[in-house]
Amino acid sequence: MMDHHQQLKMVQQLRENVVGTDSALQPSSSFSVEMEEVIIPTRTGGTRVLVYRPDSDLSTPLPVYINMHGGGFIFGKAEMDDPWCRLIADQAGCVVINVDYRLAPEHKFPTAVYECYDVLTWVHEHKPLTPCMLK
């Protein structure tokens, strides 16, 4: 029987072998959007988010779309949704906040739920969301 340390090591090895962003299920075009990494304060500590902005008038507040990658606990990272976040930002003309929430088993349920909720709350409290607010 594996102990907790061995289980975590196995999970980390599995994550390293997961298919990356090279997938046939991606948009066929690349989109010109600005992307930056930002840390937003949450009850679990600083949460890494990837922020995508369309190439448009950056002085005007834009609608916001919150993306929570569909990796599902063990296999997930924000970068897996990068092509889709770029497409949404470009085609919908909105800011996309791609949350890189903490994964199980290192972080037990409901850590990811709280973390995503706290990011959503932070974005709501800091509206209108202009590019300079995220720097």
Short mmCIF file of C-alpha atoms in Angstrom, two decimals:
data_model
loop_
_atom_site.label_atom_id
_atom_site.label_comp_id
_atom_site.label_asym_id
_atom_site.label_seq_id
_atom_site.Cartn_x
_atom_site.Cartn_y
_atom_site.Cartn_z
CA MET A 1 0.00 0.00 0.00
CA MET A 2 1.34 3.44 -0.96
CA ASP A 3 1.77 6.14 1.64
CA HIS A 4 0.68 9.74 1.06
CA HIS A 5 4.15 10.85 -0.08
CA GLN A 6 4.31 8.06 -2.69
CA GLN A 7 0.83 8.93 -3.94
CA LEU A 8 1.78 12.60 -4.40
CA LYS A 9 4.94 11.60 -6.26
CA MET A 10 2.89 9.39 -8.57
CA VAL A 11 0.42 12.22 -9.26
CA GLN A 12 3.28 14.61 -10.06
CA GLN A 13 4.76 12.08 -12.51
CA LEU A 14 1.37 11.66 -14.18
CA ARG A 15 1.04 15.45 -14.56
CA GLU A 16 4.40 15.62 -16.31
CA ASN A 17 3.22 13.09 -18.91
CA VAL A 18 -0.15 14.69 -19.64
CA VAL A 19 -0.71 15.80 -23.20
CA GLY A 20 0.08 19.51 -23.30
CA THR A 21 -1.54 22.20 -25.36
CA ASP A 22 -0.79 20.38 -28.65
CA SER A 23 -4.20 18.98 -29.42
CA ALA A 24 -6.35 18.47 -32.46
CA LEU A 25 -9.19 20.08 -30.51
CA GLN A 26 -7.91 23.63 -30.78
CA PRO A 27 -8.98 26.67 -32.76
CA SER A 28 -7.53 26.60 -36.26
CA SER A 29 -6.35 30.21 -36.07
CA SER A 30 -4.17 32.14 -33.70
CA PHE A 31 -5.52 35.35 -32.26
CA SER A 32 -3.71 38.55 -31.48
CA VAL A 33 -4.42 39.18 -27.82
CA GLU A 34 -2.31 40.46 -24.96
CA MET A 35 -1.70 37.93 -22.18
CA GLU A 36 -0.15 38.47 -18.77
CA GLU A 37 0.22 36.49 -15.57
CA VAL A 38 -1.22 38.09 -12.42
CA ILE A 39 -1.52 36.98 -8.79
CA ILE A 40 -4.90 37.69 -7.17
CA PRO A 41 -5.27 37.43 -3.36
CA THR A 42 -7.56 34.61 -2.18
CA ARG A 43 -8.19 32.86 1.14
CA THR A 44 -5.78 30.11 0.02
CA GLY A 45 -3.00 32.61 -0.74
CA GLY A 46 -2.09 34.29 -3.99
CA THR A 47 -3.81 32.66 -6.95
CA ARG A 48 -2.17 32.72 -10.35
CA VAL A 49 -4.40 33.84 -13.19
CA LEU A 50 -3.68 34.37 -16.86
CA VAL A 51 -5.35 37.52 -18.16
CA TYR A 52 -6.14 37.82 -21.87
CA ARG A 53 -7.14 41.14 -23.46
CA PRO A 54 -8.22 41.69 -27.05
CA ASP A 55 -6.31 44.17 -29.18
CA SER A 56 -8.77 47.02 -28.83
CA ASP A 57 -9.14 50.34 -27.06
CA LEU A 58 -7.57 49.47 -23.69
CA SER A 59 -8.85 52.64 -22.00
CA THR A 60 -12.43 51.35 -22.04
CA PRO A 61 -13.60 48.77 -19.47
CA LEU A 62 -14.49 45.47 -21.11
CA PRO A 63 -16.78 42.61 -20.11
CA VAL A 64 -15.06 39.81 -18.20
CA TYR A 65 -15.21 36.06 -18.74
CA ILE A 66 -13.91 33.84 -15.92
CA ASN A 67 -12.42 30.58 -17.19
CA MET A 68 -11.83 27.60 -14.91
CA HIS A 69 -9.85 24.99 -16.82
CA GLY A 70 -11.51 21.63 -17.12
CA GLY A 71 -8.53 19.58 -16.03
CA GLY A 72 -10.40 18.01 -13.18
CA PHE A 73 -8.46 17.75 -9.93
CA ILE A 74 -5.23 15.94 -10.84
CA PHE A 75 -4.76 16.77 -14.54
CA GLY A 76 -5.19 20.44 -15.08
CA LYS A 77 -3.46 23.68 -15.63
CA ALA A 78 -4.48 27.02 -17.01
CA GLU A 79 -2.17 26.71 -20.03
CA MET A 80 -4.30 23.85 -21.37
CA ASP A 81 -7.03 26.38 -22.21
CA ASP A 82 -4.70 29.03 -23.67
CA PRO A 83 -5.90 28.71 -27.32
CA TRP A 84 -9.54 28.89 -26.25
CA CYS A 85 -9.00 31.86 -23.93
CA ARG A 86 -7.32 33.71 -26.81
CA LEU A 87 -10.25 32.90 -29.12
CA ILE A 88 -12.84 34.06 -26.56
CA ALA A 89 -10.98 37.32 -25.81
CA ASP A 90 -10.60 38.11 -29.50
CA GLN A 91 -14.01 37.06 -30.81
CA ALA A 92 -16.12 38.18 -27.83
CA GLY A 93 -14.13 41.36 -27.21
CA CYS A 94 -13.77 40.68 -23.51
CA VAL A 95 -11.12 40.20 -20.85
CA VAL A 96 -10.62 36.52 -20.03
CA ILE A 97 -9.47 35.63 -16.51
CA ASN A 98 -8.09 32.08 -16.66
CA VAL A 99 -7.82 30.77 -13.08
CA ASP A 100 -4.94 28.41 -12.30
CA TYR A 101 -6.60 26.95 -9.21
CA ARG A 102 -4.90 24.55 -6.82
CA LEU A 103 -5.31 20.85 -7.58
CA ALA A 104 -6.11 17.78 -5.52
CA PRO A 105 -4.80 15.70 -3.93
CA GLU A 106 -2.34 18.26 -2.54
CA HIS A 107 -5.22 20.66 -1.90
CA LYS A 108 -8.36 18.96 -0.68
CA PHE A 109 -11.88 19.78 -1.85
CA PRO A 110 -13.30 22.46 -1.64
CA THR A 111 -10.04 24.46 -1.93
CA ALA A 112 -10.38 24.97 -5.70
CA VAL A 113 -14.02 26.04 -5.35
CA TYR A 114 -13.15 28.66 -2.72
CA GLU A 115 -10.19 29.85 -4.73
CA CYS A 116 -12.24 30.34 -7.93
CA TYR A 117 -15.00 32.07 -5.98
CA ASP A 118 -12.49 34.44 -4.39
CA VAL A 119 -11.06 35.33 -7.82
CA LEU A 120 -14.59 36.02 -9.09
CA THR A 121 -15.32 38.19 -6.03
CA TRP A 122 -12.05 40.11 -6.47
CA VAL A 123 -12.84 40.82 -10.12
CA HIS A 124 -16.37 41.96 -9.22
CA GLU A 125 -15.10 44.25 -6.44
CA HIS A 126 -12.51 45.84 -8.72
CA LYS A 127 -14.80 46.73 -11.61
CA PRO A 128 -14.69 48.42 -13.99
CA LEU A 129 -11.78 46.20 -14.89
CA THR A 130 -9.24 48.22 -16.82
CA PRO A 131 -5.83 46.92 -17.87
CA CYS A 132 -3.95 49.15 -15.44
CA MET A 133 -5.81 47.56 -12.48
CA LEU A 134 -4.23 44.18 -13.17
CA LYS A 135 -0.65 45.37 -13.31
#
